[in-house]
Amino acid sequence: MVTARRVEEDIQRVPVTVVAVSSSQLERADVTDVNSLQKIVPGYQGGARFVGNSTAGATYRIRGLTGIATYFGDVPADFNTFGTFFDVGSVQALMGPQGTLFGQASNAGALVVTPRGPGNTLGGYVRAEVGNQGRKSIEGAIDIPIVEDKVLLRVAGKSYFVRGYIRDIFSGERFGETNYDVGRINLILRPFEGFENQTIFQYEKARGLGAAAMALHDFNMTSAFNATAARQAAANGMTLAQFNDARDALLALQQRIGPYAVQGWSLGCPANGATAATPSRVPGPDVLNVIPNPCAPSRGSQTPKMFINKTTIDLTDNLSIKNIFGTRWSTVTTGMSDSDNSRLILRETNPKAVRTVRDGFFDFPSWSNEVQLVGSGLLNGALDVVAGFFHSRVWTPNRDITYAQYSFNTADTVTSTFTDDTTNALYAQADFDLTDRLTLTAGLRQTWDHSIRTNYVHNPVTLAETSFTGGPGTPNGEGRWKAMSYTLGARYQLNADTMFFITNSKGHSSGGLQNIVGAEQFEPDSLNNLEFGAKTTVDVGPDLRVRMNVAGHYGWFNNVKVAQIVVLPIPGTNGTGLFTATTNAAKARVKGADFEFAALYGGSFELRANANYSKNKYTEYLSLDPATREVVDLSDTPFPNNPKWKYSISATYYLPVDEARVGKSPIQKFLRGSNTLRFCG
C-alpha cells in the first residue's frame, strides 16, 4: 500500500509512476542515506560530491531534473542527513510534476519517506553489524502500547561508524568517514474515536564533517599559461615557472603513493583558549621539503533536530481534516578542510572559520504547516477529494559569519547573509468515477513565493558590518513570484489486475535572487508533462506471480534555469565583465520511460528488476565563450549528469522456516494472503 496521493491505495491502482521501496528492501540493499537510494530506484540520482565538499550537494535528480520535493512523515524535510533513512516503513519515489496534492511544488517529482509508527504489541528489534574499514553499526526499536489502541509509543535509535578511506601519508589521518548517532520518539494519541494526534521528535549527531576527501589531481593545474595558475603561483610565494615545477613534482609524488592517499596539507591551526588562529603556511619554491603544519583538519559536526505534529479529526464517515506541522533546527560546528590535501595553497578553509552556530527551537529557522481536507467515497462512493493550504518559512534568525576559503591569497574576506523565504499555496485534486472502470482526475494549485536576501561584508578583525547589498525593496534583495500547476488524467481499470492511465500535469520550481548587478533575479521554470502507462499483475501457474509496470513521458520544459556566462556592468566602474549567473535562458524537451518487473515464485524466490530510460536535451540555450566573448549555441545538447539508461536487478532466496515456531516468511504471506496483500507484496 502506498500514499503517493496522500491517501492509502494499492500501488497497482495508482495512476502515477511511483517506485515504492519497503523497509526490507532498504535493509538488503544497505540504503542508509539519500545517495545510496539510487542503487534501487533507477529513475533517481543521488547527490554529487564536488571538489572541496565532503558532503553530498543538494543535486538530487528524478528523470534528470533537479528540484525534488522531499518529505519525511508528511512534512518537508532536509535529506542531507542520515536519520531520514533510519527505521522507516517505506520510501516512495514519485516521478513527474507534483503539487496538486502536496505542500511543495516540483517539476521533477517527490521522495516520500514514511517512518515506522508504533504498534499495538509490545516488541521490537535489535540489529548489529561489523565490517571492513572499521564499520560498526547497532540499531534497534521498541513498541510500547501504553494504552491499547489509545496511547502508543515507539522509541528507536542507531549508531553507525565507517572509518575514512583516504589516508594522509605523513600523519596517518583519515578522511571521508561516516559517523553518526540518531534517536527518534514516535507517539500516537487516540483519546476518543475519530481523533488522532501523532508527535515525532528526532535528534541526530553527525561527526567528521568538513574534511574533504579529495586529492591533488582533482584540481585544474595543467596549463602553464593559465591565468588561474599565475594567481596560484603568487599565493604560494613562487614564480609561475617555480609553481609549474612544484606542481609536476607533487603530481609525480601523487602517482607514486596511488589513490586514496594524500600528501599533507598547508592548513593553519584554529584558535584555542591560549593562542589565536594561525594562517595557512605559504610554502615557497622548496615545497617538497616543507613539513606539513601540526594541525590536522578539524572535524566539523552537525546536530539536526526535527519535530513533527499531526492531528487528524474525522468530521464524518467520509470527511476528515488534518493539520500537519513540522520544524527543523540544528547546531553546526564548522569543520576546517584543505580541499587539495597538499602543501600548496589551492583551496582551503580559513582557520578562523572554525565556529559553532546554534538555532533554538523557538527560532523556527525552518518550519511548515499544512491544513488538509480529505473526502473519500462522496457522491455515493464516486468522488474522492483532497484539498489544502500550505505555508512554509525558511530563514536565518542567527546569521552566520563566513570566512572565504584561501584560494589565490591569504587575506581574510568575511561575509554573512540574511535570508527569509516564504511559500503559500492552495491546492485541490479530485477523482471521479465516471463508470465502474473509468476514473477522471483533475487538480489545481496556486503558489505564492516571497524571498528576501541581504548580503553583508564584515571587518575581518572586529567583525563589524562595513557594507551591505540587497535587503527589502531592492532588485537583488527582495522578490515575489507566483505560479500555477495542474493535473488532468484518466484511469481505465480493464479488470482486477490490469490498469491503463494517461496524465497531463504541469509543475514548477521557485524563482530566486542572486547578488549580481544586472541579473539580480531569475524566474520560476515549468514542466508541462504528458505521461501514459499500464500496470498489470498476472498469475502464471499456481506458484508464480508476475507484476509488470511501464510508463512513458514527454515534457515541454520552459524558462529552464541554467548557469550562463553573461556580460554585465562591473559595480563602481564604467566597464563590463563576464559573470556566471543563473538565468532562464533555456528551453528543453524531457522524455523517457520507466519499467518495473517483479516475479515471485513459490515460497522461496523473488526477482525484481527496474529500469529508467531518459533522453533530455536543450532545444534552446545560448551562452558565451569566456575567452572570445562569442555566442556559443548549446542547443541540442543533452542534460549534464543525465545517464541514458539506469537499471537495477535483485534476486532474493528465502530459506525454509518452521512456520509453527516463527510464522510465515514475507514471501509466503505475499503468496497466500488476501488480494490486497498480494498486490502490494
XYZ file of C-alpha atoms in Angstrom:
681
model
C 0.000 0.000 0.000
C 1.310 3.478 -0.870
C 0.349 7.053 -0.034
C 1.522 8.592 -3.299
C -1.738 10.585 -3.494
C -1.980 11.392 0.245
C -4.388 8.507 0.873
C -3.600 4.810 1.287
C -4.030 2.930 -2.003
C -2.984 -0.249 -3.759
C 0.116 0.686 -5.792
C -1.222 -1.188 -8.825
C -4.273 1.091 -8.933
C -2.425 4.401 -8.614
C -2.323 6.300 -11.959
C 1.121 7.681 -11.162
C 4.598 6.358 -11.897
C 5.804 5.551 -8.395
C 8.556 3.259 -7.141
C 7.812 2.013 -3.623
C 10.670 0.522 -1.616
C 9.895 -1.452 1.539
C 11.950 -1.413 4.723
C 13.255 -4.926 3.998
C 14.430 -3.855 0.527
C 16.234 -0.867 2.032
C 17.988 -3.133 4.533
C 19.036 -5.710 1.929
C 20.468 -3.012 -0.355
C 22.221 -1.240 2.568
C 20.444 2.046 1.820
C 21.379 4.369 4.682
C 21.064 7.827 3.085
C 19.668 9.731 0.125
C 22.721 8.914 -2.037
C 22.578 5.136 -1.692
C 18.856 5.146 -2.561
C 19.835 5.407 -6.227
C 21.035 1.787 -6.095
C 17.437 0.536 -6.126
C 15.457 3.433 -7.689
C 16.769 3.801 -11.265
C 14.802 6.980 -12.080
C 16.513 8.726 -9.163
C 20.066 10.076 -8.937
C 21.701 10.856 -5.599
C 23.711 13.919 -4.647
C 27.034 14.594 -6.341
C 30.215 15.190 -4.355
C 32.125 18.234 -5.516
C 35.726 19.363 -5.048
C 36.115 20.837 -1.589
C 32.824 19.419 -0.308
C 32.862 16.237 1.734
C 29.078 16.019 1.962
C 26.606 15.477 -0.832
C 25.349 18.537 -2.618
C 21.618 19.022 -2.994
C 21.721 17.855 -6.609
C 19.211 15.046 -6.344
C 17.513 14.288 -9.636
C 14.456 12.400 -10.813
C 14.376 11.729 -14.549
C 17.390 14.031 -14.891
C 15.691 17.049 -13.269
C 16.682 18.789 -10.034
C 14.276 20.358 -7.583
C 12.757 17.280 -5.933
C 10.188 17.777 -3.185
C 11.284 15.755 -0.141
C 9.028 14.662 2.730
C 9.559 12.840 5.991
C 6.444 11.980 7.976
C 4.358 14.194 5.615
C 6.423 17.355 6.242
C 9.134 18.927 4.051
C 12.499 17.651 5.252
C 16.215 18.034 4.591
C 17.504 14.754 3.142
C 21.161 15.732 3.567
C 21.160 13.956 6.931
C 21.287 10.262 7.826
C 18.325 9.999 10.206
C 15.819 10.316 7.375
C 16.503 6.748 6.217
C 16.591 5.074 9.626
C 13.724 2.891 10.934
C 11.435 3.730 8.020
C 8.403 1.802 6.834
C 8.769 2.699 3.155
C 10.259 5.113 0.654
C 8.214 6.223 -2.338
C 9.723 7.937 -5.380
C 7.035 9.800 -7.355
C 8.013 10.636 -10.912
C 6.974 13.810 -12.723
C 5.447 17.161 -11.711
C 3.879 17.323 -8.240
C 1.949 19.941 -6.330
C -1.803 19.482 -6.637
C -1.697 17.004 -3.745
C 1.409 18.064 -1.814
C 2.652 21.041 0.143
C 5.629 21.658 -2.139
C 5.522 22.096 -5.901
C 8.058 20.320 -8.092
C 8.907 19.664 -11.726
C 10.965 16.545 -11.106
C 8.960 14.568 -8.587
C 8.938 13.785 -4.884
C 10.608 11.485 -2.385
C 8.225 10.474 0.398
C 9.724 8.708 3.426
C 7.355 7.233 5.999
C 8.869 6.394 9.404
C 7.692 3.262 11.161
C 4.839 4.021 13.517
C 4.201 2.464 16.936
C 2.355 -0.829 17.070
C -0.225 -2.331 19.404
C 2.053 -5.182 20.524
C 4.968 -4.898 22.931
C 8.029 -5.820 20.904
C 10.882 -4.568 18.799
C 14.193 -5.481 17.224
C 17.954 -5.087 17.654
C 20.423 -5.347 14.788
C 24.227 -5.177 14.959
C 26.739 -5.172 12.092
C 30.511 -5.188 11.727
C 32.570 -4.935 8.559
C 35.787 -3.757 6.972
C 37.039 -0.162 7.234
C 36.099 -0.316 10.910
C 32.391 -0.499 10.169
C 30.286 -0.777 13.330
C 26.542 -0.335 13.459
C 23.909 -1.058 16.057
C 20.266 -0.085 15.878
C 17.017 -1.037 17.493
C 13.455 -0.045 18.251
C 10.735 -0.971 20.709
C 6.953 -0.554 20.541
C 5.257 0.179 23.856
C 1.431 0.134 23.809
C 0.868 2.220 26.933
C -2.914 2.058 26.494
C -4.097 -0.360 23.814
C -5.227 1.488 20.668
C -5.137 4.821 22.509
C -1.588 5.615 23.633
C 1.130 4.013 21.500
C 4.851 4.740 21.737
C 7.826 3.743 19.587
C 11.417 4.539 20.592
C 14.222 3.869 18.108
C 17.941 4.583 17.875
C 21.000 3.891 15.748
C 24.771 4.375 15.996
C 26.889 3.999 12.828
C 30.594 4.359 12.021
C 32.797 3.641 8.988
C 36.425 4.777 9.031
C 37.592 7.259 6.399
C 39.020 5.653 3.278
C 41.587 8.337 2.336
C 44.822 8.430 4.378
C 47.423 11.161 4.834
C 50.915 9.669 4.338
C 52.509 11.989 6.930
C 50.160 11.904 9.906
C 48.067 8.815 9.249
C 44.891 10.969 9.479
C 41.907 9.635 7.550
C 39.183 11.500 5.672
C 35.739 10.615 4.365
C 34.387 8.855 7.439
C 30.701 8.266 8.168
C 29.954 8.692 11.846
C 26.532 9.457 13.298
C 24.020 8.690 16.047
C 20.279 9.192 15.729
C 17.309 8.710 18.017
C 13.571 9.045 17.434
C 10.412 9.077 19.546
C 7.056 8.439 17.852
C 3.907 8.871 19.967
C 0.285 8.363 18.862
C -2.678 9.501 20.980
C -6.271 8.439 20.260
C -8.228 9.682 23.305
C -11.591 9.125 21.590
C -12.936 7.759 18.324
C -12.382 9.958 15.307
C -9.388 11.821 16.761
C -5.678 11.047 16.376
C -2.578 13.041 17.246
C 0.911 11.915 16.270
C 4.121 13.512 17.532
C 7.596 12.679 16.208
C 10.837 14.038 17.633
C 14.200 13.146 16.103
C 17.724 14.042 17.251
C 20.841 13.334 15.203
C 24.556 13.882 15.732
C 26.801 13.646 12.659
C 30.585 13.910 13.100
C 33.630 14.116 10.892
C 32.175 16.718 8.541
C 34.217 19.294 6.686
C 37.386 17.355 5.898
C 37.160 16.904 2.147
C 38.125 13.538 0.685
C 39.919 14.991 -2.345
C 43.347 14.586 -3.894
C 45.684 16.908 -5.767
C 44.835 15.631 -9.235
C 41.238 16.817 -8.835
C 42.376 20.403 -9.487
C 42.997 22.190 -12.780
C 46.762 22.693 -12.751
C 47.579 21.579 -16.267
C 48.184 24.824 -18.160
C 51.421 26.723 -17.630
C 49.863 29.802 -19.264
C 46.544 29.671 -17.433
C 45.713 32.928 -15.620
C 44.498 30.879 -12.701
C 47.889 29.170 -12.448
C 49.616 32.559 -12.258
C 47.425 33.615 -9.337
C 48.001 30.265 -7.650
C 51.759 30.710 -8.050
C 51.680 34.142 -6.400
C 49.600 32.851 -3.481
C 52.215 30.139 -2.886
C 55.213 32.508 -2.939
C 56.564 31.326 -6.296
C 57.086 32.449 -9.842
C 54.961 30.755 -12.435
C 57.912 28.602 -13.538
C 58.612 27.550 -9.937
C 54.952 26.789 -9.397
C 54.848 24.601 -12.512
C 57.917 22.687 -11.285
C 56.331 22.241 -7.839
C 53.097 21.123 -9.457
C 54.881 18.497 -11.544
C 56.827 17.193 -8.531
C 53.721 16.918 -6.359
C 51.689 15.236 -9.089
C 54.521 12.750 -9.627
C 54.503 12.018 -5.900
C 50.743 11.541 -6.076
C 51.248 8.965 -8.809
C 53.691 7.059 -6.600
C 51.525 6.984 -3.464
C 48.496 5.996 -5.509
C 44.781 6.561 -4.986
C 43.101 7.014 -1.591
C 46.198 8.724 -0.196
C 47.142 12.391 0.222
C 50.414 14.158 0.986
C 49.902 16.561 3.864
C 48.278 19.984 3.965
C 49.084 23.668 4.292
C 46.359 24.448 6.807
C 46.908 26.722 9.747
C 45.575 25.993 13.218
C 42.225 27.157 14.577
C 42.100 29.365 17.657
C 42.014 27.827 21.114
C 41.931 29.182 24.631
C 45.636 30.041 24.583
C 46.514 31.064 21.005
C 44.926 32.827 18.071
C 44.298 31.115 14.750
C 47.367 30.788 12.516
C 47.043 31.199 8.739
C 47.903 28.631 6.110
C 51.626 28.268 5.507
C 52.973 29.802 2.287
C 55.340 27.046 1.075
C 57.609 28.861 -1.406
C 59.542 27.021 -4.140
C 61.002 24.399 -1.744
C 57.559 22.858 -1.312
C 58.690 19.205 -1.182
C 60.768 19.928 1.907
C 58.048 21.864 3.723
C 56.835 19.924 6.733
C 53.004 19.943 6.959
C 51.512 22.026 9.744
C 50.988 20.203 13.050
C 47.245 20.849 12.990
C 45.166 18.235 11.234
C 41.969 19.418 9.534
C 39.477 19.915 12.353
C 36.334 17.823 12.249
C 33.041 19.612 11.992
C 29.763 18.297 13.345
C 26.052 18.820 12.917
C 23.133 18.035 15.224
C 19.916 18.384 13.213
C 16.671 18.119 15.167
C 13.156 17.596 13.840
C 9.722 17.982 15.440
C 6.511 16.842 13.708
C 2.946 17.036 14.964
C -0.056 15.741 13.004
C -3.676 15.906 14.127
C -6.483 14.145 12.265
C -10.176 14.682 13.047
C -12.911 12.653 11.363
C -15.754 15.075 10.687
C -17.982 12.383 9.190
C -17.531 8.822 7.946
C -16.336 10.241 4.617
C -14.712 13.538 5.551
C -11.673 14.323 7.706
C -9.432 17.303 8.391
C -5.727 17.064 9.118
C -3.192 19.593 10.393
C 0.490 18.832 9.689
C 3.150 20.924 11.443
C 6.893 20.411 11.211
C 10.043 22.306 12.139
C 13.794 21.695 11.856
C 16.696 23.323 13.674
C 20.321 22.436 14.286
C 23.674 23.165 15.868
C 26.551 23.271 13.379
C 30.264 23.327 14.175
C 32.197 24.337 11.091
C 34.999 21.982 10.144
C 38.291 23.007 8.580
C 39.494 21.341 5.396
C 42.322 21.505 2.893
C 40.453 20.587 -0.255
C 43.558 19.749 -2.282
C 45.233 17.898 0.636
C 48.695 19.145 -0.284
C 51.314 21.597 0.935
C 50.176 24.091 -1.713
C 47.606 26.812 -1.095
C 44.899 25.994 -3.611
C 41.607 25.869 -1.772
C 41.452 25.504 1.980
C 39.361 26.746 4.849
C 40.436 29.833 6.747
C 41.327 28.595 10.277
C 39.323 31.498 11.731
C 36.177 29.980 10.230
C 36.003 27.230 12.867
C 32.960 28.172 14.933
C 29.648 26.902 16.258
C 26.225 28.219 15.227
C 23.095 27.231 17.140
C 19.451 27.554 16.155
C 16.979 27.470 19.008
C 13.728 25.520 18.830
C 11.665 28.682 19.209
C 13.643 30.419 16.462
C 11.843 28.141 13.983
C 14.563 28.585 11.294
C 12.705 26.140 9.051
C 9.050 25.250 9.526
C 5.861 24.464 7.665
C 2.175 23.995 8.386
C -0.378 22.307 6.161
C -4.144 22.069 6.647
C -5.674 19.300 4.584
C -9.286 18.291 3.954
C -9.816 14.720 2.732
C -13.096 13.379 1.405
C -13.449 9.764 0.295
C -16.426 7.949 -1.144
C -18.514 11.106 -1.607
C -21.482 11.212 -4.017
C -22.386 7.588 -3.335
C -18.775 6.477 -3.493
C -17.924 8.105 -6.833
C -15.863 11.091 -5.645
C -12.591 11.392 -3.699
C -11.209 14.856 -2.903
C -8.043 16.222 -1.288
C -7.719 19.994 -0.729
C -5.340 22.009 1.375
C -3.462 25.159 2.327
C 0.322 25.084 2.757
C 2.651 27.628 4.375
C 6.395 27.346 4.912
C 9.197 29.626 6.033
C 12.969 29.094 5.881
C 15.076 31.917 7.295
C 18.277 32.700 9.198
C 17.410 34.049 12.649
C 21.060 33.536 13.683
C 23.083 34.916 10.800
C 26.427 33.096 10.466
C 29.773 34.762 9.795
C 31.543 33.138 6.820
C 35.240 33.328 6.007
C 36.175 32.897 2.357
C 38.399 29.959 1.504
C 42.068 30.639 0.859
C 42.302 30.361 -2.919
C 44.617 32.892 -4.528
C 45.642 34.879 -1.466
C 45.532 34.548 2.314
C 43.679 37.799 3.006
C 40.597 37.474 5.227
C 37.287 38.037 3.480
C 34.382 37.928 5.907
C 30.727 37.973 4.865
C 27.296 36.945 6.096
C 23.866 36.627 4.510
C 20.367 37.079 5.899
C 17.690 35.041 4.092
C 13.940 34.796 4.523
C 11.947 32.591 2.117
C 8.206 32.007 2.483
C 5.747 29.982 0.412
C 1.951 29.981 0.482
C -0.124 27.641 -1.654
C -3.703 26.486 -2.191
C -4.260 23.127 -3.869
C -7.024 20.625 -4.600
C -7.394 17.384 -6.542
C -10.439 15.223 -7.194
C -11.008 11.709 -8.584
C -14.442 10.993 -10.072
C -15.591 7.507 -11.100
C -17.347 8.131 -14.394
C -18.105 4.403 -14.659
C -17.062 1.367 -12.633
C -13.942 1.167 -14.843
C -13.161 4.767 -15.864
C -11.940 7.376 -13.364
C -11.164 11.004 -14.210
C -8.691 13.128 -12.226
C -8.374 16.932 -12.062
C -6.193 19.071 -9.789
C -5.129 22.714 -9.473
C -2.537 24.573 -7.405
C -1.668 28.251 -6.951
C 1.645 29.147 -5.307
C 2.952 32.476 -3.995
C 6.677 32.732 -3.139
C 8.443 35.621 -1.387
C 12.195 35.888 -0.849
C 14.435 38.409 0.981
C 18.261 38.494 0.869
C 20.746 40.867 2.484
C 24.475 40.314 1.949
C 26.911 41.850 4.478
C 30.679 42.453 4.416
C 32.462 42.494 7.794
C 35.685 43.903 9.180
C 37.982 40.827 9.376
C 39.274 41.826 12.834
C 36.281 43.277 14.690
C 33.616 41.520 12.552
C 31.646 44.776 12.458
C 29.474 45.273 9.383
C 31.215 47.562 6.872
C 28.783 47.398 3.939
C 25.815 45.501 2.608
C 23.882 44.862 -0.581
C 20.328 43.735 -1.123
C 17.635 43.964 1.501
C 13.887 44.629 1.244
C 12.806 46.777 -1.680
C 15.933 46.229 -3.805
C 16.186 44.192 -7.041
C 18.666 41.691 -5.602
C 17.217 41.809 -2.093
C 13.524 41.059 -2.490
C 11.485 39.106 -4.998
C 7.949 37.805 -5.393
C 6.807 35.081 -7.752
C 3.594 33.186 -8.365
C 2.865 30.129 -10.468
C 0.027 27.759 -11.239
C 0.221 23.972 -11.533
C -2.396 21.489 -12.669
C -3.123 17.800 -13.178
C -5.560 16.215 -15.650
C -5.807 12.468 -16.093
C -7.829 9.360 -16.721
C -7.512 5.796 -15.423
C -9.144 2.773 -17.037
C -9.373 -0.425 -14.973
C -9.556 -3.187 -17.558
C -10.010 -5.840 -14.871
C -8.955 -6.526 -11.301
C -5.320 -6.999 -12.366
C -4.715 -4.544 -15.242
C -4.951 -0.750 -15.391
C -4.106 1.895 -18.032
C -3.625 5.596 -17.345
C -2.816 8.894 -19.077
C -1.944 12.146 -17.305
C -1.103 15.696 -18.308
C 0.490 17.615 -15.431
C 2.310 20.909 -15.083
C 4.726 21.690 -12.261
C 7.174 24.425 -11.396
C 10.072 25.358 -9.122
C 10.509 28.712 -7.438
C 12.332 31.755 -8.720
C 15.250 33.215 -6.788
C 17.658 36.039 -6.003
C 21.380 36.453 -6.627
C 23.805 39.210 -5.727
C 24.768 40.050 -9.317
C 24.089 43.535 -10.705
C 22.063 43.245 -13.896
C 20.969 39.659 -13.194
C 19.510 40.041 -9.719
C 16.597 37.626 -10.143
C 15.609 34.522 -12.047
C 12.042 33.361 -12.659
C 10.302 30.041 -11.947
C 10.679 27.338 -14.568
C 7.861 24.967 -15.521
C 7.470 21.486 -16.964
C 4.352 20.508 -18.885
C 4.436 16.713 -18.845
C 2.382 14.125 -20.749
C 2.523 10.622 -19.293
C 0.888 7.314 -20.198
C 1.337 3.858 -18.753
C -0.007 0.455 -17.790
C 0.170 -1.705 -14.653
C -0.653 -5.403 -14.535
C -0.309 -8.388 -12.219
C -0.552 -11.883 -13.688
C -0.705 -15.348 -12.106
C 1.367 -17.768 -14.191
C 0.531 -21.149 -12.739
C -0.191 -21.871 -9.072
C 3.132 -20.666 -7.645
C 4.319 -17.873 -9.975
C 3.039 -14.317 -9.812
C 4.424 -11.605 -12.148
C 3.953 -7.860 -11.902
C 4.838 -5.562 -14.820
C 4.527 -1.771 -14.940
C 5.571 0.509 -17.788
C 5.182 4.241 -18.384
C 6.409 6.725 -20.979
C 6.609 10.506 -20.663
C 7.241 13.544 -22.845
C 7.576 17.051 -21.448
C 7.968 20.647 -22.563
C 10.397 22.352 -20.167
C 10.252 26.168 -20.343
C 12.173 29.031 -18.697
C 14.787 26.468 -17.682
C 17.179 27.772 -15.020
C 20.764 27.342 -16.218
C 24.212 28.677 -15.382
C 25.078 31.131 -18.150
C 28.138 33.280 -18.926
C 26.842 36.848 -19.326
C 28.351 40.307 -19.888
C 27.285 42.658 -17.095
C 28.410 46.037 -15.730
C 31.121 45.994 -13.055
C 29.785 47.854 -9.993
C 31.547 51.173 -9.347
C 33.092 51.370 -12.834
C 32.084 52.196 -16.383
C 33.302 48.844 -17.671
C 31.770 45.432 -18.150
C 32.885 41.962 -17.178
C 31.995 38.322 -17.544
C 29.888 36.752 -14.815
C 28.355 33.338 -14.272
C 24.690 33.855 -13.411
C 21.570 31.733 -13.091
C 19.183 32.726 -15.875
C 16.043 31.424 -17.586
C 17.922 31.201 -20.862
C 16.947 27.712 -21.992
C 14.126 25.521 -23.186
C 14.252 21.742 -23.252
C 12.471 18.525 -24.113
C 12.229 15.864 -21.413
C 11.341 12.362 -22.499
C 11.861 8.806 -21.364
C 10.302 5.664 -19.947
C 10.149 3.696 -16.681
C 9.946 -0.086 -16.376
C 9.250 -2.297 -13.365
C 9.180 -6.092 -13.177
C 8.714 -8.460 -10.234
C 8.422 -12.240 -10.279
C 7.579 -14.222 -7.142
C 7.917 -17.999 -7.274
C 6.736 -20.431 -4.647
C 7.605 -19.612 -1.093
C 11.294 -19.057 -1.641
C 12.374 -16.981 -4.675
C 11.861 -13.323 -5.603
C 13.238 -11.496 -8.669
C 12.930 -7.732 -9.134
C 14.098 -5.502 -11.976
C 13.688 -1.768 -12.593
C 14.912 0.387 -15.443
C 14.762 4.042 -16.443
C 15.375 5.436 -19.925
C 15.967 9.177 -20.203
C 16.790 11.362 -23.171
C 16.640 15.003 -22.105
C 18.158 17.769 -24.202
C 18.087 21.531 -24.549
C 16.216 22.887 -27.564
C 17.298 26.496 -26.901
C 20.364 27.514 -24.878
C 22.742 30.367 -25.803
C 25.774 31.330 -23.730
C 29.171 32.999 -24.191
C 32.693 31.700 -24.638
C 34.588 33.446 -21.788
C 37.793 33.606 -23.844
C 36.389 35.135 -27.058
C 33.060 36.571 -25.804
C 31.441 34.943 -28.816
C 27.972 33.419 -28.561
C 28.008 29.658 -28.037
C 24.911 27.751 -29.106
C 24.321 24.898 -26.654
C 21.005 23.939 -28.212
C 20.562 20.256 -28.993
C 22.965 19.289 -26.200
C 21.982 16.700 -23.552
C 21.422 17.490 -19.885
C 24.582 17.122 -17.776
C 24.812 14.169 -15.389
C 21.824 12.505 -17.021
C 22.612 8.886 -17.994
C 20.565 7.459 -20.813
C 19.924 4.169 -19.015
C 19.798 3.230 -15.346
C 18.662 -0.126 -14.059
C 18.726 -2.389 -11.026
C 18.237 -6.136 -10.656
C 17.905 -8.030 -7.401
C 17.200 -11.654 -6.545
C 16.311 -12.963 -3.086
C 16.080 -16.542 -1.892
C 14.241 -17.133 1.384
C 15.416 -20.121 3.385
C 12.715 -22.507 4.616
C 11.387 -21.695 8.078
C 9.458 -23.634 10.696
C 6.093 -21.875 10.446
C 4.879 -23.427 13.687
C 7.699 -21.716 15.594
C 8.453 -18.430 13.771
C 5.482 -17.819 11.455
C 5.390 -17.372 7.696
C 8.136 -15.643 5.733
C 7.268 -12.356 3.953
C 7.035 -14.050 0.571
C 4.754 -16.782 1.932
C 2.442 -14.142 3.323
C 2.530 -12.460 -0.070
C 1.536 -15.546 -1.994
C -1.074 -16.848 0.442
C -2.612 -13.632 1.731
C -5.521 -11.537 0.552
C -5.661 -9.792 -2.803
C -4.614 -6.529 -1.191
C -1.517 -8.083 0.322
C -0.691 -9.827 -2.911
C -0.892 -6.607 -4.925
C 1.412 -4.824 -2.504
C 3.909 -7.509 -1.722
